[in-house]
Amino acid sequence: AQTVTQSQPEMSVQEAETVTLSCTYDTSENNYYLFWYKQPPSRQMILVIRQEAYKQQNATENRFSVNFQKAAKSFSLKISDSQLGDTAMYFCAFMSGGSNYKLTFGKGTLLTVNP
Amino acid sequence: ETGVTQSPTHLIKTRGQQVTLRCSSQSGHNTVSWYQQALGQGPQFIFQYYREEENGRGNFPPRFSGLQFPNYSSELNVNALELDDSALYLCASSLGTWTVDNYGYTFGSGTRLTVV
């Protein structure tokens, strides 16, 4: 079974600065997908960024980028130019390429952006 | 384009009772997945419905059951409620079961269930 570990329960950052959230995972598969989701107080899960394991290039979406280290099974999220609206819970998630319907989530990191 | 709508938003039930949670999928989506998010935890996959049939199930007992209707809306039923069933229940819809190829799920805002 796959597991996803987020070792930082809480983090804080000053507005406009950069912060990195950590995620490690465990799997024996070679084909899989990784995601970062954001959950604001509204409770709705919002997809931030995704990475296909077969792609060596790290995914980027505007201020959000990942550092995907397949051999180390590490998938960190970097948020640049942090904004107050980035305050939320962030979840790292894994999906198997063989049965791609189920997301396995980590426990989350609460990110607070301070003015 | 409407998003995923869940009802009710909050619910309080007594241990041993039964509960039904409802989810309307995003327009154009035919697949619904349910997740349980306990306090301080990440969501856990309960099951998925595709074209009115269960397409996959997580590690949840049979007292967790579901339905999907011809309009692709869905219900999650939980019988014999236990205190540990207190959680946020999230519904997510997608187009087809190949969620990654279709850029993933659209989540609703959840139903907060409290069992006392």
PDB file of C-alpha atoms in Angstrom:
ATOM      1  CA  ALA A   1       0.000   0.000   0.000  1.00  0.00           C
ATOM      2  CA  GLN A   2       1.141   3.490  -0.737  1.00  0.00           C
ATOM      3  CA  THR A   3       1.786   5.980   2.029  1.00  0.00           C
ATOM      4  CA  VAL A   4       2.247   9.731   1.932  1.00  0.00           C
ATOM      5  CA  THR A   5       4.077  11.581   4.700  1.00  0.00           C
ATOM      6  CA  GLN A   6       4.048  15.310   5.385  1.00  0.00           C
ATOM      7  CA  SER A   7       6.433  15.975   8.244  1.00  0.00           C
ATOM      8  CA  GLN A   8       5.561  19.634   8.811  1.00  0.00           C
ATOM      9  CA  PRO A   9       2.209  19.988  10.613  1.00  0.00           C
ATOM     10  CA  GLU A  10       2.418  23.791  10.529  1.00  0.00           C
ATOM     11  CA  MET A  11       4.472  26.433   8.760  1.00  0.00           C
ATOM     12  CA  SER A  12       4.368  30.188   8.500  1.00  0.00           C
ATOM     13  CA  VAL A  13       5.824  32.666   6.048  1.00  0.00           C
ATOM     14  CA  GLN A  14       5.840  36.407   5.584  1.00  0.00           C
ATOM     15  CA  GLU A  15       3.895  37.859   2.701  1.00  0.00           C
ATOM     16  CA  ALA A  16       5.957  38.065  -0.509  1.00  0.00           C
ATOM     17  CA  GLU A  17       8.507  35.532   0.723  1.00  0.00           C
ATOM     18  CA  THR A  18       9.092  31.967  -0.467  1.00  0.00           C
ATOM     19  CA  VAL A  19       8.188  28.811   1.421  1.00  0.00           C
ATOM     20  CA  THR A  20       8.702  25.113   0.723  1.00  0.00           C
ATOM     21  CA  LEU A  21       6.415  22.347   1.946  1.00  0.00           C
ATOM     22  CA  SER A  22       7.799  18.824   2.172  1.00  0.00           C
ATOM     23  CA  CYS A  23       6.268  15.509   1.152  1.00  0.00           C
ATOM     24  CA  THR A  24       7.655  12.006   0.914  1.00  0.00           C
ATOM     25  CA  TYR A  25       5.863   8.922  -0.313  1.00  0.00           C
ATOM     26  CA  ASP A  26       6.374   5.215  -0.459  1.00  0.00           C
ATOM     27  CA  THR A  27       5.444   3.030  -3.410  1.00  0.00           C
ATOM     28  CA  SER A  28       6.804   0.097  -5.358  1.00  0.00           C
ATOM     29  CA  GLU A  29       5.195   1.316  -8.571  1.00  0.00           C
ATOM     30  CA  ASN A  30       6.949   3.071 -11.411  1.00  0.00           C
ATOM     31  CA  ASN A  31       3.915   4.722 -12.959  1.00  0.00           C
ATOM     32  CA  TYR A  32       2.044   7.120 -10.715  1.00  0.00           C
ATOM     33  CA  TYR A  33       0.929  10.713 -10.247  1.00  0.00           C
ATOM     34  CA  LEU A  34       1.519  13.202  -7.461  1.00  0.00           C
ATOM     35  CA  PHE A  35      -0.576  16.187  -6.486  1.00  0.00           C
ATOM     36  CA  TRP A  36      -0.671  19.122  -4.158  1.00  0.00           C
ATOM     37  CA  TYR A  37      -4.123  20.203  -3.028  1.00  0.00           C
ATOM     38  CA  LYS A  38      -5.071  23.313  -1.072  1.00  0.00           C
ATOM     39  CA  GLN A  39      -7.929  23.306   1.434  1.00  0.00           C
ATOM     40  CA  PRO A  40      -8.921  26.791   2.602  1.00  0.00           C
ATOM     41  CA  PRO A  41     -11.451  27.387   5.411  1.00  0.00           C
ATOM     42  CA  SER A  42     -14.212  26.904   2.832  1.00  0.00           C
ATOM     43  CA  ARG A  43     -13.206  23.204   3.034  1.00  0.00           C
ATOM     44  CA  GLN A  44     -13.205  22.646  -0.726  1.00  0.00           C
ATOM     45  CA  MET A  45     -10.114  20.834  -2.006  1.00  0.00           C
ATOM     46  CA  ILE A  46      -8.495  22.802  -4.816  1.00  0.00           C
ATOM     47  CA  LEU A  47      -5.844  21.305  -7.087  1.00  0.00           C
ATOM     48  CA  VAL A  48      -2.657  23.366  -6.954  1.00  0.00           C
ATOM     49  CA  ILE A  49      -0.297  21.350  -9.118  1.00  0.00           C
ATOM     50  CA  ARG A  50       0.277  17.836 -10.389  1.00  0.00           C
ATOM     51  CA  GLN A  51       3.262  15.803 -11.549  1.00  0.00           C
ATOM     52  CA  GLU A  52       3.431  12.676 -13.655  1.00  0.00           C
ATOM     53  CA  ALA A  53       6.141  10.325 -12.424  1.00  0.00           C
ATOM     54  CA  TYR A  54       7.344   9.547 -15.949  1.00  0.00           C
ATOM     55  CA  LYS A  55       8.147  13.217 -16.558  1.00  0.00           C
ATOM     56  CA  GLN A  56      11.555  14.334 -15.388  1.00  0.00           C
ATOM     57  CA  GLN A  57      10.742  18.018 -15.698  1.00  0.00           C
ATOM     58  CA  ASN A  58       9.332  19.577 -12.555  1.00  0.00           C
ATOM     59  CA  ALA A  59       5.804  20.973 -12.868  1.00  0.00           C
ATOM     60  CA  THR A  60       5.204  24.699 -12.541  1.00  0.00           C
ATOM     61  CA  GLU A  61       1.979  26.668 -12.206  1.00  0.00           C
ATOM     62  CA  ASN A  62       2.534  30.414 -11.855  1.00  0.00           C
ATOM     63  CA  ARG A  63       3.908  30.965  -8.309  1.00  0.00           C
ATOM     64  CA  PHE A  64       3.779  27.248  -7.489  1.00  0.00           C
ATOM     65  CA  SER A  65       6.468  24.767  -8.446  1.00  0.00           C
ATOM     66  CA  VAL A  66       7.536  21.328  -7.311  1.00  0.00           C
ATOM     67  CA  ASN A  67      10.836  19.603  -6.723  1.00  0.00           C
ATOM     68  CA  PHE A  68      10.220  15.990  -7.733  1.00  0.00           C
ATOM     69  CA  GLN A  69      12.979  13.602  -6.730  1.00  0.00           C
ATOM     70  CA  LYS A  70      11.805  10.179  -7.922  1.00  0.00           C
ATOM     71  CA  ALA A  71      14.684   8.144  -6.527  1.00  0.00           C
ATOM     72  CA  ALA A  72      14.316   9.759  -3.118  1.00  0.00           C
ATOM     73  CA  LYS A  73      10.507   9.577  -3.343  1.00  0.00           C
ATOM     74  CA  SER A  74      10.273  13.220  -2.460  1.00  0.00           C
ATOM     75  CA  PHE A  75       7.806  15.778  -3.794  1.00  0.00           C
ATOM     76  CA  SER A  76       8.103  19.250  -2.278  1.00  0.00           C
ATOM     77  CA  LEU A  77       6.009  22.314  -3.111  1.00  0.00           C
ATOM     78  CA  LYS A  78       7.560  25.759  -3.407  1.00  0.00           C
ATOM     79  CA  ILE A  79       5.344  28.813  -3.162  1.00  0.00           C
ATOM     80  CA  SER A  80       6.972  32.021  -4.340  1.00  0.00           C
ATOM     81  CA  ASP A  81       5.798  35.547  -3.561  1.00  0.00           C
ATOM     82  CA  SER A  82       3.439  34.225  -0.880  1.00  0.00           C
ATOM     83  CA  GLN A  83       0.081  35.948  -0.629  1.00  0.00           C
ATOM     84  CA  LEU A  84      -2.400  36.183   2.226  1.00  0.00           C
ATOM     85  CA  GLY A  85      -4.829  34.083   0.182  1.00  0.00           C
ATOM     86  CA  ASP A  86      -2.346  31.205   0.216  1.00  0.00           C
ATOM     87  CA  THR A  87      -3.191  30.608   3.890  1.00  0.00           C
ATOM     88  CA  ALA A  88      -4.709  27.114   3.956  1.00  0.00           C
ATOM     89  CA  MET A  89      -4.095  23.453   4.635  1.00  0.00           C
ATOM     90  CA  TYR A  90      -1.943  21.867   1.938  1.00  0.00           C
ATOM     91  CA  PHE A  91      -2.182  18.172   1.195  1.00  0.00           C
ATOM     92  CA  CYS A  92       0.199  16.065  -0.793  1.00  0.00           C
ATOM     93  CA  ALA A  93      -1.514  13.176  -2.597  1.00  0.00           C
ATOM     94  CA  PHE A  94      -0.570  10.075  -4.595  1.00  0.00           C
ATOM     95  CA  MET A  95      -2.470   8.242  -7.321  1.00  0.00           C
ATOM     96  CA  SER A  96      -1.406   4.920  -8.781  1.00  0.00           C
ATOM     97  CA  GLY A  97      -1.115   4.776 -12.542  1.00  0.00           C
ATOM     98  CA  GLY A  98      -2.553   1.285 -12.491  1.00  0.00           C
ATOM     99  CA  SER A  99      -5.776   2.093 -10.676  1.00  0.00           C
ATOM    100  CA  ASN A 100      -6.108   5.773 -11.189  1.00  0.00           C
ATOM    101  CA  TYR A 101      -9.227   6.529  -9.303  1.00  0.00           C
ATOM    102  CA  LYS A 102      -8.070   6.664  -5.695  1.00  0.00           C
ATOM    103  CA  LEU A 103      -6.105   9.492  -4.112  1.00  0.00           C
ATOM    104  CA  THR A 104      -3.986   8.726  -1.065  1.00  0.00           C
ATOM    105  CA  PHE A 105      -3.417  11.875   0.982  1.00  0.00           C
ATOM    106  CA  GLY A 106      -0.896  12.920   3.575  1.00  0.00           C
ATOM    107  CA  LYS A 107      -1.985  14.480   6.866  1.00  0.00           C
ATOM    108  CA  GLY A 108      -1.476  17.986   5.602  1.00  0.00           C
ATOM    109  CA  THR A 109       0.527  21.095   6.437  1.00  0.00           C
ATOM    110  CA  LEU A 110      -1.182  24.216   7.751  1.00  0.00           C
ATOM    111  CA  LEU A 111       0.427  27.199   6.040  1.00  0.00           C
ATOM    112  CA  THR A 112      -0.116  30.662   7.466  1.00  0.00           C
ATOM    113  CA  VAL A 113       0.962  33.706   5.478  1.00  0.00           C
ATOM    114  CA  ASN A 114       1.548  36.686   7.737  1.00  0.00           C
ATOM    115  CA  PRO A 115       1.196  40.322   6.607  1.00  0.00           C
TER     116      PRO A 115
ATOM    117  CA  GLU B   1     -20.808  25.420 -15.286  1.00  0.00           C
ATOM    118  CA  THR B   2     -21.894  24.456 -11.780  1.00  0.00           C
ATOM    119  CA  GLY B   3     -19.499  22.886  -9.325  1.00  0.00           C
ATOM    120  CA  VAL B   4     -20.022  20.025  -6.914  1.00  0.00           C
ATOM    121  CA  THR B   5     -22.797  20.604  -4.390  1.00  0.00           C
ATOM    122  CA  GLN B   6     -23.129  18.684  -1.147  1.00  0.00           C
ATOM    123  CA  SER B   7     -25.986  18.644   1.337  1.00  0.00           C
ATOM    124  CA  PRO B   8     -26.438  19.148   4.147  1.00  0.00           C
ATOM    125  CA  THR B   9     -23.421  21.239   5.163  1.00  0.00           C
ATOM    126  CA  HIS B  10     -23.637  20.180   8.811  1.00  0.00           C
ATOM    127  CA  LEU B  11     -25.366  17.323  10.548  1.00  0.00           C
ATOM    128  CA  ILE B  12     -25.574  15.959  14.085  1.00  0.00           C
ATOM    129  CA  LYS B  13     -26.619  12.357  14.642  1.00  0.00           C
ATOM    130  CA  THR B  14     -26.809   9.984  17.583  1.00  0.00           C
ATOM    131  CA  ARG B  15     -24.719   6.840  17.813  1.00  0.00           C
ATOM    132  CA  GLY B  16     -26.537   3.906  16.220  1.00  0.00           C
ATOM    133  CA  GLN B  17     -28.569   6.032  13.832  1.00  0.00           C
ATOM    134  CA  GLN B  18     -28.365   6.032  10.055  1.00  0.00           C
ATOM    135  CA  VAL B  19     -27.414   8.984   7.848  1.00  0.00           C
ATOM    136  CA  THR B  20     -27.626   9.869   4.162  1.00  0.00           C
ATOM    137  CA  LEU B  21     -25.373  12.469   2.595  1.00  0.00           C
ATOM    138  CA  ARG B  22     -25.993  13.837  -0.889  1.00  0.00           C
ATOM    139  CA  CYS B  23     -23.817  15.052  -3.707  1.00  0.00           C
ATOM    140  CA  SER B  24     -24.605  16.681  -7.050  1.00  0.00           C
ATOM    141  CA  SER B  25     -21.748  16.279  -9.471  1.00  0.00           C
ATOM    142  CA  GLN B  26     -20.338  19.007 -11.682  1.00  0.00           C
ATOM    143  CA  SER B  27     -22.142  19.423 -14.966  1.00  0.00           C
ATOM    144  CA  GLY B  28     -20.760  16.969 -17.524  1.00  0.00           C
ATOM    145  CA  HIS B  29     -19.153  14.690 -14.935  1.00  0.00           C
ATOM    146  CA  ASN B  30     -20.251  11.057 -14.681  1.00  0.00           C
ATOM    147  CA  THR B  31     -18.079   9.751 -11.846  1.00  0.00           C
ATOM    148  CA  VAL B  32     -18.396  10.453  -8.137  1.00  0.00           C
ATOM    149  CA  SER B  33     -15.939   9.602  -5.374  1.00  0.00           C
ATOM    150  CA  TRP B  34     -16.432   9.919  -1.626  1.00  0.00           C
ATOM    151  CA  TYR B  35     -13.761  10.671   0.954  1.00  0.00           C
ATOM    152  CA  GLN B  36     -13.798  10.810   4.760  1.00  0.00           C
ATOM    153  CA  GLN B  37     -11.636  13.451   6.426  1.00  0.00           C
ATOM    154  CA  ALA B  38     -11.299  13.037  10.179  1.00  0.00           C
ATOM    155  CA  LEU B  39     -10.178  16.028  12.211  1.00  0.00           C
ATOM    156  CA  GLY B  40      -6.492  16.717  11.688  1.00  0.00           C
ATOM    157  CA  GLN B  41      -6.142  14.082   8.995  1.00  0.00           C
ATOM    158  CA  GLY B  42      -6.038  13.925   5.236  1.00  0.00           C
ATOM    159  CA  PRO B  43      -9.040  12.586   3.337  1.00  0.00           C
ATOM    160  CA  GLN B  44      -9.412   8.820   3.025  1.00  0.00           C
ATOM    161  CA  PHE B  45     -11.017   7.190  -0.013  1.00  0.00           C
ATOM    162  CA  ILE B  46     -14.332   5.478   0.718  1.00  0.00           C
ATOM    163  CA  PHE B  47     -15.541   4.448  -2.758  1.00  0.00           C
ATOM    164  CA  GLN B  48     -16.183   5.599  -6.295  1.00  0.00           C
ATOM    165  CA  TYR B  49     -19.246   5.282  -8.506  1.00  0.00           C
ATOM    166  CA  TYR B  50     -19.135   5.254 -12.281  1.00  0.00           C
ATOM    167  CA  ARG B  51     -22.296   4.914 -14.365  1.00  0.00           C
ATOM    168  CA  GLU B  52     -24.305   3.888 -11.316  1.00  0.00           C
ATOM    169  CA  GLU B  53     -21.968   1.072 -10.271  1.00  0.00           C
ATOM    170  CA  GLU B  54     -19.304   0.899  -7.565  1.00  0.00           C
ATOM    171  CA  ASN B  55     -15.937   1.142  -9.293  1.00  0.00           C
ATOM    172  CA  GLY B  56     -13.574   0.841  -6.347  1.00  0.00           C
ATOM    173  CA  ARG B  57     -13.669   0.802  -2.585  1.00  0.00           C
ATOM    174  CA  GLY B  58     -11.330   1.787   0.225  1.00  0.00           C
ATOM    175  CA  ASN B  59     -10.900   0.153   3.614  1.00  0.00           C
ATOM    176  CA  PHE B  60     -14.338   0.931   5.005  1.00  0.00           C
ATOM    177  CA  PRO B  61     -16.876  -1.520   6.471  1.00  0.00           C
ATOM    178  CA  PRO B  62     -20.063  -2.528   4.617  1.00  0.00           C
ATOM    179  CA  ARG B  63     -22.160  -0.194   6.731  1.00  0.00           C
ATOM    180  CA  PHE B  64     -20.793   2.501   4.424  1.00  0.00           C
ATOM    181  CA  SER B  65     -22.753   2.197   1.197  1.00  0.00           C
ATOM    182  CA  GLY B  66     -23.565   4.379  -1.751  1.00  0.00           C
ATOM    183  CA  LEU B  67     -25.719   4.985  -4.752  1.00  0.00           C
ATOM    184  CA  GLN B  68     -25.364   6.848  -7.987  1.00  0.00           C
ATOM    185  CA  PHE B  69     -28.407   7.980  -9.912  1.00  0.00           C
ATOM    186  CA  PRO B  70     -28.975   8.328 -13.687  1.00  0.00           C
ATOM    187  CA  ASN B  71     -28.273  12.069 -13.433  1.00  0.00           C
ATOM    188  CA  TYR B  72     -24.885  11.128 -11.836  1.00  0.00           C
ATOM    189  CA  SER B  73     -25.738  12.561  -8.445  1.00  0.00           C
ATOM    190  CA  SER B  74     -24.820  10.329  -5.538  1.00  0.00           C
ATOM    191  CA  GLU B  75     -25.654   9.407  -1.972  1.00  0.00           C
ATOM    192  CA  LEU B  76     -23.456   8.117   0.816  1.00  0.00           C
ATOM    193  CA  ASN B  77     -25.280   6.078   3.453  1.00  0.00           C
ATOM    194  CA  VAL B  78     -23.810   5.136   6.798  1.00  0.00           C
ATOM    195  CA  ASN B  79     -25.651   2.702   9.061  1.00  0.00           C
ATOM    196  CA  ALA B  80     -25.171   2.083  12.782  1.00  0.00           C
ATOM    197  CA  LEU B  81     -23.230   5.301  13.294  1.00  0.00           C
ATOM    198  CA  GLU B  82     -20.234   5.202  15.590  1.00  0.00           C
ATOM    199  CA  LEU B  83     -18.507   8.092  17.344  1.00  0.00           C
ATOM    200  CA  ASP B  84     -15.469   7.617  15.069  1.00  0.00           C
ATOM    201  CA  ASP B  85     -17.643   8.331  12.037  1.00  0.00           C
ATOM    202  CA  SER B  86     -17.548  12.008  13.029  1.00  0.00           C
ATOM    203  CA  ALA B  87     -15.724  13.664  10.141  1.00  0.00           C
ATOM    204  CA  LEU B  88     -15.955  15.867   7.087  1.00  0.00           C
ATOM    205  CA  TYR B  89     -17.292  13.861   4.148  1.00  0.00           C
ATOM    206  CA  LEU B  90     -16.096  15.112   0.789  1.00  0.00           C
ATOM    207  CA  CYS B  91     -17.571  14.309  -2.566  1.00  0.00           C
ATOM    208  CA  ALA B  92     -15.572  14.693  -5.763  1.00  0.00           C
ATOM    209  CA  SER B  93     -16.733  14.353  -9.336  1.00  0.00           C
ATOM    210  CA  SER B  94     -14.798  13.694 -12.510  1.00  0.00           C
ATOM    211  CA  LEU B  95     -15.313  12.845 -16.149  1.00  0.00           C
ATOM    212  CA  GLY B  96     -14.793   9.120 -16.487  1.00  0.00           C
ATOM    213  CA  THR B  97     -12.757   6.918 -14.217  1.00  0.00           C
ATOM    214  CA  TRP B  98      -9.464   8.040 -15.757  1.00  0.00           C
ATOM    215  CA  THR B  99      -9.383  11.047 -13.479  1.00  0.00           C
ATOM    216  CA  VAL B 100      -5.813  11.997 -14.170  1.00  0.00           C
ATOM    217  CA  ASP B 101      -6.303  12.064 -17.909  1.00  0.00           C
ATOM    218  CA  ASN B 102      -9.242  14.310 -17.355  1.00  0.00           C
ATOM    219  CA  TYR B 103      -7.338  16.611 -15.041  1.00  0.00           C
ATOM    220  CA  GLY B 104      -8.608  15.211 -11.834  1.00  0.00           C
ATOM    221  CA  TYR B 105     -11.424  15.753  -9.472  1.00  0.00           C
ATOM    222  CA  THR B 106     -13.647  18.677  -8.637  1.00  0.00           C
ATOM    223  CA  PHE B 107     -14.368  18.581  -4.922  1.00  0.00           C
ATOM    224  CA  GLY B 108     -17.366  19.844  -3.026  1.00  0.00           C
ATOM    225  CA  SER B 109     -17.157  21.701   0.279  1.00  0.00           C
ATOM    226  CA  GLY B 110     -18.206  18.654   2.266  1.00  0.00           C
ATOM    227  CA  THR B 111     -20.694  17.669   4.918  1.00  0.00           C
ATOM    228  CA  ARG B 112     -19.545  17.956   8.510  1.00  0.00           C
ATOM    229  CA  LEU B 113     -21.034  14.981  10.397  1.00  0.00           C
ATOM    230  CA  THR B 114     -20.944  14.890  14.179  1.00  0.00           C
ATOM    231  CA  VAL B 115     -21.969  11.708  15.965  1.00  0.00           C
ATOM    232  CA  VAL B 116     -22.851  12.112  19.649  1.00  0.00           C
TER     233      VAL B 116
END
